[in-house]
Coordinates of C-alpha atoms and ligand atoms in Angstrom, one line a residue:
M270 CA 98.7 -99.5 58.2
T271 CA 98.7 -100.3 54.4
D272 CA 101.7 -98.4 52.3
S273 CA 98.8 -96.6 50.3
M274 CA 97.6 -95.5 53.0
K275 CA 101.4 -93.5 53.9
I276 CA 101.5 -92.3 50.9
E277 CA 98.6 -90.3 51.2
L278 CA 99.2 -89.9 54.6
P279 CA 103.2 -88.1 53.9
A280 CA 102.7 -84.6 55.1
H281 CA 100.4 -85.8 58.8
D282 CA 102.1 -85.9 62.2
P283 CA 102.5 -90.1 62.3
I284 CA 99.6 -90.2 65.6
A285 CA 97.5 -89.0 62.5
S286 CA 97.8 -92.7 60.9
T287 CA 95.3 -94.3 63.7
L288 CA 92.5 -91.6 63.7
S289 CA 90.1 -94.1 62.6
A290 CA 87.2 -94.4 59.8
A291 CA 83.4 -94.1 61.6
D292 CA 80.5 -95.0 59.2
D293 CA 77.3 -93.2 58.0
R294 CA 74.7 -95.0 60.3
I295 CA 74.0 -95.9 63.5
V296 CA 75.9 -99.6 63.9
M297 CA 73.7 -101.3 67.3
S298 CA 76.2 -103.3 67.6
E299 CA 78.9 -100.6 67.8
W300 CA 76.9 -98.8 69.5
L301 CA 76.6 -97.2 73.9
P302 CA 74.7 -100.6 74.5
P303 CA 70.8 -99.8 76.3
Q304 CA 70.3 -98.5 79.5
E305 CA 67.2 -97.7 81.6
G306 CA 66.7 -94.7 83.4
S307 CA 64.3 -94.4 86.3
V308 CA 61.0 -92.4 87.1
P309 CA 61.3 -89.5 86.5
R310 CA 61.8 -87.8 90.1
I311 CA 61.6 -84.9 92.2
R312 CA 63.3 -83.6 95.0
I313 CA 62.2 -81.9 97.1
G314 CA 64.2 -81.2 100.2
R315 CA 66.1 -84.2 100.5
R316 CA 62.9 -86.1 99.4
W317 CA 62.7 -88.2 95.8
I318 CA 59.2 -87.7 95.2
S319 CA 57.9 -90.1 91.9
I320 CA 56.3 -87.9 89.4
L321 CA 54.0 -91.0 89.2
W322 CA 52.0 -89.7 92.0
A323 CA 50.7 -87.1 90.1
L324 CA 48.4 -89.4 87.9
P325 CA 46.1 -90.5 91.1
I326 CA 46.7 -86.8 92.8
G327 CA 45.5 -85.5 89.3
A328 CA 42.8 -86.9 88.9
L329 CA 41.8 -86.9 92.7
A330 CA 42.8 -83.0 92.3
L331 CA 40.5 -83.3 89.1
V332 CA 37.2 -84.9 91.2
L333 CA 38.0 -82.8 94.4
V334 CA 37.9 -79.1 92.0
I335 CA 34.4 -80.4 89.1
A336 CA 32.3 -81.0 92.9
L337 CA 33.7 -77.4 93.8
A338 CA 33.5 -75.7 90.8
Q339 CA 29.4 -78.0 91.0
S340 CA 28.8 -76.5 94.6
L341 CA 29.9 -73.2 93.7
R342 CA 27.8 -72.6 90.4
D343 CA 24.7 -72.9 92.7
L344 CA 25.3 -70.6 95.0
P345 CA 23.7 -67.3 93.9
G346 CA 26.5 -65.1 94.9
V347 CA 28.2 -67.0 91.8
Q348 CA 25.9 -67.6 89.1
A349 CA 24.9 -63.3 89.2
F350 CA 29.0 -63.1 88.8
I351 CA 28.9 -66.2 85.7
K352 CA 25.8 -63.3 85.0
D353 CA 27.9 -59.9 84.4
Y354 CA 31.8 -62.1 83.4
P355 CA 30.7 -64.3 81.4
G356 CA 33.7 -65.5 79.9
I357 CA 34.6 -63.4 76.9
A358 CA 34.9 -59.5 77.6
Q359 CA 32.9 -57.2 77.1
S360 CA 35.3 -54.7 75.9
A361 CA 37.2 -57.5 74.2
P362 CA 37.8 -56.5 70.4
S363 CA 36.1 -58.4 67.8
V364 CA 38.2 -60.3 64.5
D365 CA 35.2 -60.6 62.2
S366 CA 37.7 -61.7 58.9
G367 CA 38.0 -65.3 61.6
F368 CA 40.8 -67.2 60.4
P369 CA 43.1 -67.2 56.7
W370 CA 44.3 -69.5 54.3
W371 CA 47.6 -68.1 56.4
L372 CA 47.0 -68.7 60.1
Q373 CA 46.1 -71.9 59.2
L374 CA 48.9 -73.2 57.9
Q375 CA 50.6 -72.0 60.0
H376 CA 49.0 -73.5 62.7
F377 CA 50.0 -76.6 61.2
L378 CA 53.3 -76.0 60.4
N379 CA 53.8 -75.6 63.9
M380 CA 52.2 -78.7 64.9
L381 CA 55.0 -80.5 62.2
F382 CA 57.1 -78.2 63.7
M383 CA 56.3 -79.1 67.4
M384 CA 56.7 -82.8 67.6
F385 CA 60.1 -82.8 66.1
I386 CA 61.7 -79.9 68.7
I387 CA 60.1 -81.9 71.6
R388 CA 60.7 -85.2 70.6
A389 CA 65.1 -84.9 69.9
G390 CA 64.8 -82.6 73.4
I391 CA 63.3 -85.1 75.1
Q392 CA 66.5 -87.1 73.4
I393 CA 68.6 -84.5 73.9
L394 CA 67.8 -84.0 77.6
A395 CA 68.9 -87.6 78.0
D396 CA 72.2 -86.9 77.6
H397 CA 71.7 -85.8 80.6
P398 CA 69.5 -87.6 83.0
R399 CA 69.1 -84.0 85.4
L400 CA 68.3 -81.0 86.7
Y401 CA 70.1 -78.1 88.3
W402 CA 70.0 -74.8 89.3
T403 CA 73.2 -73.6 90.2
R404 CA 76.4 -73.7 87.8
D405 CA 78.3 -76.6 89.7
C406 CA 75.8 -79.9 88.3
T407 CA 77.5 -81.8 91.9
P408 CA 75.7 -85.1 92.5
G409 CA 73.1 -84.9 94.4
T410 CA 71.9 -81.7 94.0
E411 CA 69.9 -82.0 90.6
W412 CA 65.9 -81.1 91.9
F413 CA 64.8 -83.4 88.9
R414 CA 66.2 -86.6 87.0
F415 CA 65.2 -90.1 85.5
Q416 CA 68.6 -92.1 86.4
Y417 CA 69.8 -93.1 90.0
P418 CA 72.1 -91.6 92.5
V419 CA 75.1 -91.7 90.8
P420 CA 77.2 -94.2 92.1
E421 CA 80.5 -93.9 94.7
G422 CA 83.9 -95.6 94.5
R423 CA 84.3 -95.5 90.9
V424 CA 85.0 -92.9 87.9
W425 CA 81.1 -92.0 86.5
T426 CA 81.3 -90.5 83.2
S427 CA 78.6 -88.4 81.7
K428 CA 78.6 -90.9 79.7
D429 CA 77.7 -93.8 81.6
D430 CA 75.1 -91.3 83.3
S431 CA 72.9 -90.9 79.6
V432 CA 69.6 -93.3 79.3
T433 CA 67.9 -94.6 77.1
V434 CA 64.6 -93.4 75.9
P435 CA 62.4 -95.8 73.0
G436 CA 61.7 -94.4 69.5
W437 CA 58.9 -93.5 69.1
L438 CA 59.2 -90.9 72.4
G439 CA 62.6 -89.5 71.4
I440 CA 65.0 -89.0 68.4
P441 CA 66.4 -91.4 67.1
G442 CA 65.3 -93.1 70.3
V443 CA 69.0 -94.5 70.6
R444 CA 71.0 -93.4 74.2
H445 CA 73.7 -91.3 73.7
S446 CA 72.4 -89.9 69.8
I447 CA 72.8 -86.7 71.8
G448 CA 74.8 -85.4 68.2
L449 CA 72.1 -86.2 66.1
A450 CA 69.2 -85.1 68.7
R451 CA 71.4 -82.1 68.6
W452 CA 70.7 -81.7 64.1
W453 CA 67.4 -82.4 64.4
H454 CA 66.6 -80.0 67.7
F455 CA 68.5 -77.3 65.7
S456 CA 67.4 -77.1 62.6
I457 CA 63.5 -77.5 63.6
V458 CA 64.1 -74.7 66.2
M459 CA 65.2 -72.0 63.1
L460 CA 61.8 -73.7 61.1
W461 CA 59.8 -72.3 63.4
T462 CA 62.0 -69.1 64.4
I463 CA 61.5 -68.3 61.0
N464 CA 57.2 -69.2 60.9
G465 CA 56.8 -67.4 64.6
I466 CA 58.3 -64.1 63.0
A467 CA 55.9 -64.4 60.0
F468 CA 52.7 -65.1 62.5
Y469 CA 53.4 -62.3 64.8
V470 CA 54.2 -59.9 61.7
L471 CA 51.2 -61.3 60.3
I472 CA 48.7 -61.2 62.8
F473 CA 50.3 -58.2 64.5
T474 CA 49.7 -56.3 60.9
T475 CA 46.1 -58.0 60.1
G476 CA 44.7 -57.2 63.9
Q477 CA 45.0 -60.8 64.1
W478 CA 46.7 -60.1 66.9
L479 CA 43.6 -58.9 69.0
R480 CA 42.2 -62.8 69.9
L481 CA 45.5 -63.3 71.5
V482 CA 46.2 -60.1 73.6
P483 CA 44.6 -59.6 75.8
V484 CA 42.8 -55.5 76.0
T485 CA 41.0 -55.3 78.9
W486 CA 41.6 -55.7 82.2
G487 CA 38.5 -57.7 82.3
V488 CA 40.5 -61.3 80.8
F489 CA 41.4 -61.8 84.1
P490 CA 37.5 -62.0 86.1
A491 CA 36.6 -63.5 82.1
A492 CA 39.0 -66.4 82.8
L493 CA 37.3 -66.4 86.4
S494 CA 34.6 -67.3 85.1
T495 CA 35.3 -69.2 82.6
A496 CA 37.5 -71.9 84.3
I497 CA 34.6 -72.0 87.3
Q498 CA 32.7 -73.1 84.2
Y499 CA 34.7 -75.3 83.0
A500 CA 35.6 -77.0 85.7
S501 CA 32.0 -77.5 87.1
L502 CA 31.4 -79.1 83.0
N503 CA 29.3 -76.7 81.5
F504 CA 30.8 -75.2 78.7
P505 CA 31.0 -71.2 78.8
V506 CA 29.4 -70.6 75.5
D507 CA 32.1 -70.6 72.3
E508 CA 32.3 -67.8 70.3
S509 CA 35.9 -68.6 68.8
W510 CA 35.1 -67.8 65.2
T511 CA 35.4 -63.7 66.3
R512 CA 37.0 -64.1 70.2
Y513 CA 38.2 -66.7 72.9
N514 CA 37.0 -66.2 76.2
G515 CA 39.1 -65.4 79.5
L516 CA 41.2 -68.6 79.7
Q517 CA 41.0 -69.0 76.1
Q518 CA 42.8 -65.8 75.8
L519 CA 45.8 -65.7 78.8
S520 CA 46.7 -69.1 77.6
Y521 CA 46.8 -68.4 73.7
F522 CA 48.7 -65.1 74.9
I523 CA 51.3 -66.9 77.7
T524 CA 52.4 -69.6 75.4
V525 CA 52.9 -67.1 72.2
F526 CA 54.8 -64.2 73.8
I527 CA 56.0 -65.8 76.7
A528 CA 56.7 -69.9 76.8
A529 CA 58.3 -69.4 73.3
P530 CA 60.4 -66.6 73.2
V531 CA 61.7 -68.0 76.9
S532 CA 62.4 -71.3 75.1
I533 CA 64.9 -69.4 72.7
L534 CA 66.3 -67.8 75.2
T535 CA 67.2 -70.0 77.6
G536 CA 68.1 -72.9 74.8
L537 CA 70.5 -70.0 73.5
M538 CA 72.4 -69.5 76.8
Q539 CA 72.7 -72.8 76.8
S540 CA 75.9 -72.7 74.8
P541 CA 79.5 -71.1 75.3
A542 CA 80.2 -69.4 73.1
I543 CA 76.7 -67.1 73.6
S544 CA 77.1 -67.4 78.1
N545 CA 80.7 -66.7 78.0
R546 CA 80.4 -64.1 76.7
F547 CA 77.4 -61.7 78.2
G548 CA 79.4 -61.7 81.4
L549 CA 77.0 -61.1 84.2
F550 CA 74.1 -62.3 82.3
G551 CA 75.5 -65.9 81.5
T552 CA 76.5 -65.8 85.8
V553 CA 72.8 -64.6 86.5
L554 CA 70.9 -67.1 84.2
N555 CA 73.3 -69.9 84.3
R556 CA 73.7 -73.0 81.8
Q557 CA 72.1 -75.1 84.4
A558 CA 69.0 -72.9 85.3
A559 CA 68.7 -72.3 81.5
R560 CA 68.4 -76.1 81.6
S561 CA 65.9 -75.9 83.0
I562 CA 63.6 -72.7 82.8
H563 CA 64.1 -74.4 79.0
F564 CA 62.6 -77.5 80.5
I565 CA 59.9 -76.1 82.6
S566 CA 59.2 -73.7 78.9
F567 CA 58.4 -77.9 78.2
C568 CA 56.1 -79.0 79.8
W569 CA 54.1 -75.8 79.2
F570 CA 54.2 -76.7 75.7
V571 CA 53.7 -80.1 76.4
L572 CA 50.6 -79.4 78.9
F573 CA 49.6 -76.9 76.2
I574 CA 49.3 -79.2 73.4
L575 CA 47.8 -82.1 75.8
A576 CA 44.7 -79.4 77.1
H577 CA 44.3 -77.5 74.2
G578 CA 44.1 -80.9 71.6
I579 CA 41.5 -82.8 74.2
M580 CA 39.5 -79.0 74.0
V581 CA 39.5 -79.4 70.3
F582 CA 37.6 -82.5 70.4
V583 CA 35.0 -81.1 73.7
T584 CA 34.4 -78.6 72.8
G585 CA 33.1 -78.7 69.5
L586 CA 35.6 -81.5 66.5
R587 CA 33.3 -79.6 64.1
E588 CA 33.5 -76.4 64.7
N589 CA 36.7 -75.7 65.8
T590 CA 38.3 -78.0 63.0
N591 CA 36.2 -75.9 60.6
H592 CA 37.2 -72.8 61.7
M593 CA 42.0 -74.1 61.9
F594 CA 40.9 -76.7 59.0
A595 CA 39.5 -74.8 56.7
G596 CA 39.3 -71.4 57.2
V597 CA 34.5 -71.2 58.0
E598 CA 32.6 -71.3 59.8
S599 CA 29.6 -74.2 59.8
H600 CA 28.7 -77.6 61.4
A601 CA 29.3 -79.4 58.3
W602 CA 32.2 -81.3 58.1
A603 CA 34.7 -79.3 55.9
G604 CA 37.8 -79.1 57.9
F605 CA 37.0 -82.4 59.4
P606 CA 38.6 -84.3 56.8
F607 CA 41.9 -81.6 56.2
F608 CA 42.8 -82.7 60.0
V609 CA 42.1 -85.9 59.4
L610 CA 44.9 -85.5 56.4
A611 CA 47.2 -83.1 58.9
M612 CA 47.4 -85.5 61.7
V613 CA 47.7 -88.3 59.1
L614 CA 50.8 -87.0 57.7
V615 CA 52.4 -85.9 61.4
G616 CA 52.5 -89.0 62.3
L617 CA 54.1 -90.7 59.0
A618 CA 57.1 -88.3 60.2
W619 CA 56.0 -89.1 63.7
W620 CA 56.8 -92.8 62.1
V621 CA 59.6 -92.4 59.8
A622 CA 62.0 -89.5 62.4
S623 CA 63.7 -92.1 64.9
P624 CA 64.1 -95.5 62.1
F625 CA 65.9 -92.9 59.1
T626 CA 67.3 -90.4 61.3
I627 CA 69.5 -94.5 62.2
R628 CA 69.9 -95.6 58.8
H629 CA 70.8 -91.4 57.8
A630 CA 73.2 -90.8 60.2
R631 CA 75.3 -88.8 58.4
L632 CA 72.7 -87.1 56.0
V633 CA 71.4 -85.8 58.9
Q634 CA 74.6 -84.4 59.9
R635 CA 74.7 -82.9 56.7
T636 CA 71.6 -81.0 56.4
G637 CA 71.8 -79.9 60.0
R638 CA 75.0 -78.1 59.2
F639 CA 74.0 -77.3 56.3
M640 CA 70.9 -75.4 57.9
V641 CA 71.9 -74.2 60.9
G642 CA 76.1 -75.5 61.9
W643 CA 77.2 -71.6 60.0
I644 CA 74.8 -69.7 62.1
K645 CA 76.4 -71.5 65.4
G646 CA 80.0 -70.4 63.9
L647 CA 78.9 -67.2 63.4
S648 CA 80.0 -67.5 67.1
E649 CA 83.0 -68.4 67.5
W650 CA 84.2 -65.2 66.5
W651 CA 82.4 -63.6 69.7
E652 CA 85.4 -63.5 71.8
P653 CA 84.6 -65.2 74.9
N654 CA 85.9 -62.7 78.7
A655 CA 83.8 -64.2 81.2
Q656 CA 85.2 -65.2 84.2
L657 CA 84.2 -66.9 88.1
T658 CA 85.8 -66.7 91.0
E659 CA 88.0 -68.6 93.5
K660 CA 84.4 -68.9 95.3
D661 CA 82.2 -70.3 92.5
I662 CA 84.9 -73.3 91.3
S663 CA 82.5 -77.0 91.9
P664 CA 83.2 -78.9 94.5
H665 CA 82.4 -81.8 91.5
F666 CA 83.0 -81.9 87.7
W667 CA 81.9 -84.5 86.4
P668 CA 84.5 -86.3 84.1
N669 CA 84.3 -87.7 80.7
G670 CA 85.9 -89.4 77.8
T671 CA 87.5 -92.5 77.3
M672 CA 91.6 -92.8 79.4
P673 CA 94.3 -93.4 77.3
N674 CA 96.1 -96.5 78.3
S675 CA 98.2 -97.2 75.8
A676 CA 102.1 -98.1 77.1
E677 CA 103.2 -95.9 75.6
F678 CA 100.8 -93.5 78.1
E679 CA 101.9 -95.4 80.9
A680 CA 105.5 -95.0 80.6
L681 CA 105.5 -91.4 80.0
V682 CA 103.1 -91.2 83.4
A683 CA 105.5 -93.5 85.7
D684 CA 108.2 -90.4 84.8
E685 CA 105.8 -87.2 85.7
F686 CA 106.1 -86.3 81.9
A687 CA 110.2 -85.7 82.3
H688 CA 109.6 -87.6 78.7
Y689 CA 107.1 -85.6 77.8
R690 CA 107.4 -83.6 74.4
L691 CA 104.2 -82.6 72.6
R692 CA 104.5 -82.4 68.6
V693 CA 103.8 -78.4 67.1
S694 CA 104.3 -79.4 63.1
G695 CA 102.1 -78.7 59.9
L696 CA 101.2 -76.2 57.9
V697 CA 103.3 -73.6 60.0
E698 CA 107.2 -72.1 59.2
E699 CA 109.0 -73.2 62.8
P700 CA 108.2 -76.9 64.0
R701 CA 108.9 -77.8 67.1
E702 CA 108.7 -80.3 70.2
F703 CA 108.6 -78.9 73.7
S704 CA 109.6 -81.0 76.2
F705 CA 106.6 -80.3 79.9
A706 CA 110.2 -78.0 81.1
D707 CA 110.0 -75.8 78.1
L708 CA 105.6 -75.3 78.4
K709 CA 106.3 -74.0 81.6
A710 CA 108.9 -72.4 81.4
L711 CA 106.4 -69.2 78.7
P712 CA 103.7 -67.0 80.5
K713 CA 101.2 -68.2 82.6
Q714 CA 98.1 -68.1 82.2
E715 CA 94.8 -68.4 84.5
Q716 CA 91.5 -68.3 84.1
I717 CA 88.8 -69.4 86.5
T718 CA 86.5 -70.6 83.9
T719 CA 82.9 -72.6 83.0
H720 CA 82.9 -76.1 81.1
F721 CA 79.9 -76.9 79.2
C722 CA 79.6 -81.2 78.1
I723 CA 77.1 -80.9 75.4
Q724 CA 75.4 -83.3 76.9
G725 CA 74.3 -80.5 79.0
W726 CA 76.2 -80.7 82.7
S727 CA 78.7 -77.4 83.1
G728 CA 81.4 -77.6 85.1
V729 CA 83.7 -74.9 87.3
A730 CA 87.3 -74.7 87.1
K731 CA 91.0 -72.6 87.5
W732 CA 92.6 -74.2 84.2
G733 CA 96.6 -72.8 84.4
G734 CA 98.8 -73.1 81.1
V735 CA 100.0 -71.7 78.4
P736 CA 98.8 -69.6 76.3
M737 CA 97.7 -71.2 72.3
R738 CA 98.4 -67.1 70.7
D739 CA 102.2 -67.6 72.6
I740 CA 102.8 -71.0 71.2
L741 CA 101.0 -70.4 68.1
D742 CA 103.7 -67.1 67.7
I743 CA 106.3 -69.6 68.3
V744 CA 105.4 -71.9 65.2
K745 CA 104.2 -69.3 63.2
P746 CA 102.0 -71.3 61.2
S747 CA 101.7 -70.3 57.8
P748 CA 98.9 -68.0 55.6
D749 CA 96.5 -71.5 54.6
A750 CA 96.3 -73.5 57.4
R751 CA 93.2 -73.0 58.4
Y752 CA 92.9 -75.1 61.3
A753 CA 94.4 -76.8 64.3
V754 CA 94.4 -80.5 65.2
F755 CA 94.5 -81.8 68.1
Y756 CA 95.5 -85.5 68.8
S757 CA 95.3 -87.9 72.5
F758 CA 97.2 -89.7 73.2
S759 CA 93.8 -91.9 73.8
E760 CA 91.2 -93.8 72.2
G761 CA 87.6 -92.9 71.4
S762 CA 85.0 -95.3 72.3
A763 CA 84.6 -97.1 69.5
G764 CA 88.5 -97.3 68.8
G765 CA 90.9 -95.0 66.8
G766 CA 92.3 -92.1 68.0
Y767 CA 91.2 -89.5 69.7
Y768 CA 90.9 -85.6 67.9
D769 CA 89.2 -82.2 67.6
V770 CA 90.3 -79.9 64.6
H771 CA 89.5 -76.0 64.7
E772 CA 90.1 -73.5 63.4
I773 CA 92.7 -70.9 64.0
H774 CA 90.9 -67.5 65.6
N775 CA 89.2 -70.2 68.0
M776 CA 93.4 -70.8 68.7
R777 CA 93.9 -67.1 69.4
H778 CA 91.3 -65.6 71.6
R779 CA 92.5 -64.8 75.0
L780 CA 91.1 -67.6 76.8
T781 CA 92.4 -70.1 74.2
I782 CA 95.2 -72.5 76.6
L783 CA 96.9 -75.8 77.0
A784 CA 95.9 -76.3 80.4
Y785 CA 98.7 -77.9 82.3
E786 CA 97.0 -77.1 86.4
M787 CA 93.6 -77.3 87.6
N788 CA 92.3 -76.0 90.4
G789 CA 96.0 -75.1 91.3
A790 CA 97.3 -78.4 91.0
P791 CA 98.6 -80.4 88.6
V792 CA 95.9 -81.7 86.0
S793 CA 95.5 -85.2 87.1
I794 CA 95.4 -88.2 84.3
L795 CA 91.5 -87.6 85.7
H796 CA 91.4 -84.8 83.9
G797 CA 93.8 -85.3 80.5
A798 CA 97.4 -84.9 82.0
P799 CA 99.6 -83.9 80.9
L800 CA 98.0 -81.5 79.4
R801 CA 94.2 -80.1 77.5
L802 CA 93.8 -77.2 75.4
R803 CA 90.2 -75.5 77.1
C804 CA 88.5 -73.4 74.4
E805 CA 86.2 -71.4 76.1
N806 CA 84.0 -70.8 73.5
E807 CA 83.1 -74.2 72.3
L808 CA 81.2 -77.8 74.2
G809 CA 83.5 -80.0 76.1
F810 CA 84.6 -81.8 73.5
K811 CA 86.2 -79.7 71.7
M812 CA 88.5 -79.8 74.0
V813 CA 91.1 -82.7 73.8
K814 CA 92.2 -84.5 77.1
W815 CA 95.8 -86.0 77.2
I816 CA 97.3 -83.6 74.0
A817 CA 99.9 -86.3 71.3
A818 CA 100.9 -83.2 69.4
I819 CA 98.9 -80.2 67.2
E820 CA 99.3 -80.1 63.3
F821 CA 98.5 -76.7 61.6
V822 CA 96.4 -78.0 58.4
R823 CA 94.5 -76.9 55.5
D824 CA 91.8 -78.9 55.6
F825 CA 90.6 -82.4 57.9
A826 CA 88.5 -84.2 54.8
D827 CA 92.1 -86.6 54.8
L828 CA 91.6 -87.2 59.4
G829 CA 90.0 -90.0 59.6
A830 CA 86.7 -90.5 58.6
G831 CA 87.2 -87.3 58.1
Q832 CA 84.1 -84.5 59.7
G833 CA 86.7 -82.6 62.1
G834 CA 86.7 -84.2 64.8
Y835 CA 86.9 -88.4 66.7
N836 CA 82.6 -87.5 68.0
E837 CA 82.3 -85.1 64.8
D838 CA 83.5 -89.0 62.6
H839 CA 81.6 -90.8 65.2
E840 CA 79.0 -89.0 67.1
F841 CA 77.9 -86.8 64.3
Y842 CA 79.2 -84.2 66.7
G843 CA 79.1 -80.4 64.5
Y844 CA 82.9 -79.6 63.7
R845 CA 82.2 -75.7 64.8
M846 CA 79.8 -76.1 68.3
P847 CA 80.1 -72.5 70.1
I848 CA 76.3 -73.5 70.7
Ligands
LIG227 N1 91.5 -87.2 74.2 C1 89.1 -87.0 74.3 N2 89.7 -85.9 75.0 C2 88.3 -85.6 75.4 C3 87.1 -87.0 75.8 C4 87.6 -87.6 75.2 O1 86.9 -89.2 75.3 N3 89.0 -87.4 74.5 N4 86.5 -86.5 75.7 C5 85.7 -84.7 75.9 C6 84.5 -84.6 76.2 S1 82.9 -85.0 75.7 C7 84.5 -84.0 77.2 S2 83.1 -82.7 78.4 C8 86.1 -83.4 78.0 C9 85.1 -83.5 79.4 O2 86.1 -83.0 80.5 P1 86.2 -83.5 82.4 O3 86.5 -84.6 81.8 O4 87.5 -83.0 82.4 O5 85.4 -83.3 82.3 O6 87.2 -83.8 78.1 C10 86.7 -83.8 76.6 N5 88.2 -84.2 75.7
LIG228 MO1 80.8 -83.7 76.3

């Protein structure tokens, strides 16, 4: 440490000098090295089945369905059925205004936004490439994975488990780049949601909704009839300009009115602040169930986009692009050039998204913070209150982070923290050093809560420790103390001390504690002994383990790289992460 730096940090706890600066871009040579995952697999009972089987099985099924549909159409009964129900429910109203310009624009924006949302979503999934139905995430209980079984006989952290997805698929296609992927996902989801709300308002005020919402039971026989006609490769009459056939209407309806809201709801329910606020709802729709349903909804979107895209070509490329890119019913090539232009724009955005994100990671972080960071921060004002019971405690609790390896820490471990002192300083009226015995002499609070790691896993444990509000009452932060900084004995994965910053009001929530017990025993070294923070409305990375000191500050711009924490500095996370 240079003298000039000492002068720059006169007011901070001495440990602040161990914090490091960080790059404003992803430097591959210093980043977590790439790691290939496995072929995606689905568990059926005890067997893991590769999804590659879907290709031959799907091809065979397609051939059989075509053969079946063609035989069916030879039957007089089926012919009569198709004559009675040609594909469009006869009583379905028709929309005579065609496709107005706003609908074409919204369709294009939707396509552009979906490209970002889906790719960033895949990147997020790759940070914990396993899906479960129960909130404990015990290895072996997942129903889907594209990672190998968890190795036994060694510590396997959730960071160890993350896998690489290619840069053309994920954004930015770098292993464990979830911080950046989340900024893309959430920022674009916000635009997509605004676009969607505007779409709902416009279709319901103009009568365009009559295309999408079935208003007669006739949609079901019509859908069956269209399915048989498509499958027999003898397509139904197309009246898309004014009315959709049964199958179109049902699939569009599901996409717009079911899959989209389900995705938004299950996305939000993966957040600690929201899930831990809505007690029973968060308990039933636990984070893993929400994550699994979110994924299934994503699969629906991908299948829909594929089928929809193919149908645009096979049912009449000119007519379809005229409808949606020129707003005319014609056989000329009116809309096709605009369709090509739209695809080029989406393609360009696709091309630059990953390299841009790698090169301008800090800019992506700042922009994301500007677009959605403040909205996320609002949910910090909710007091988290969801508590579970002993029977909910997870048999497995994924570990994460880099263990302390200093001689100082080893010495503390050697005498079971008898010489440990928790320094609490900064903008407080009464700075204090607490011994381990002092802390244990304070009133102990116990809580059984769910841990939400940003990477996607969760786990339930019973935590025991000292409420932060009691510490605040003792040290008395001054009115200009806006943040609490937690410094760790450990270093982060790229070197430099691990730390994290919390808004002070979070420290007054009832469930914010300095935990020294986990599941009735002293917190293990792996899980953060002697003290680790529990702050139940935030994601896991904000809960500093191996706490060395707490400091109250007015601002954190002069700490580390100034982003409010180690992962915020080095991995481009947001410093307020209740969602
Ligand atoms: N000092 C320190 N604390 C840390 C981390 C770390 O790397 N270093 N990782 C964080 C992350 S990302 C998570 S999810 C939790 C994991 O806690 P656990 O190991 O008890 O599951 O600790 C958090 N606290
Ligand atoms: Mo985490």
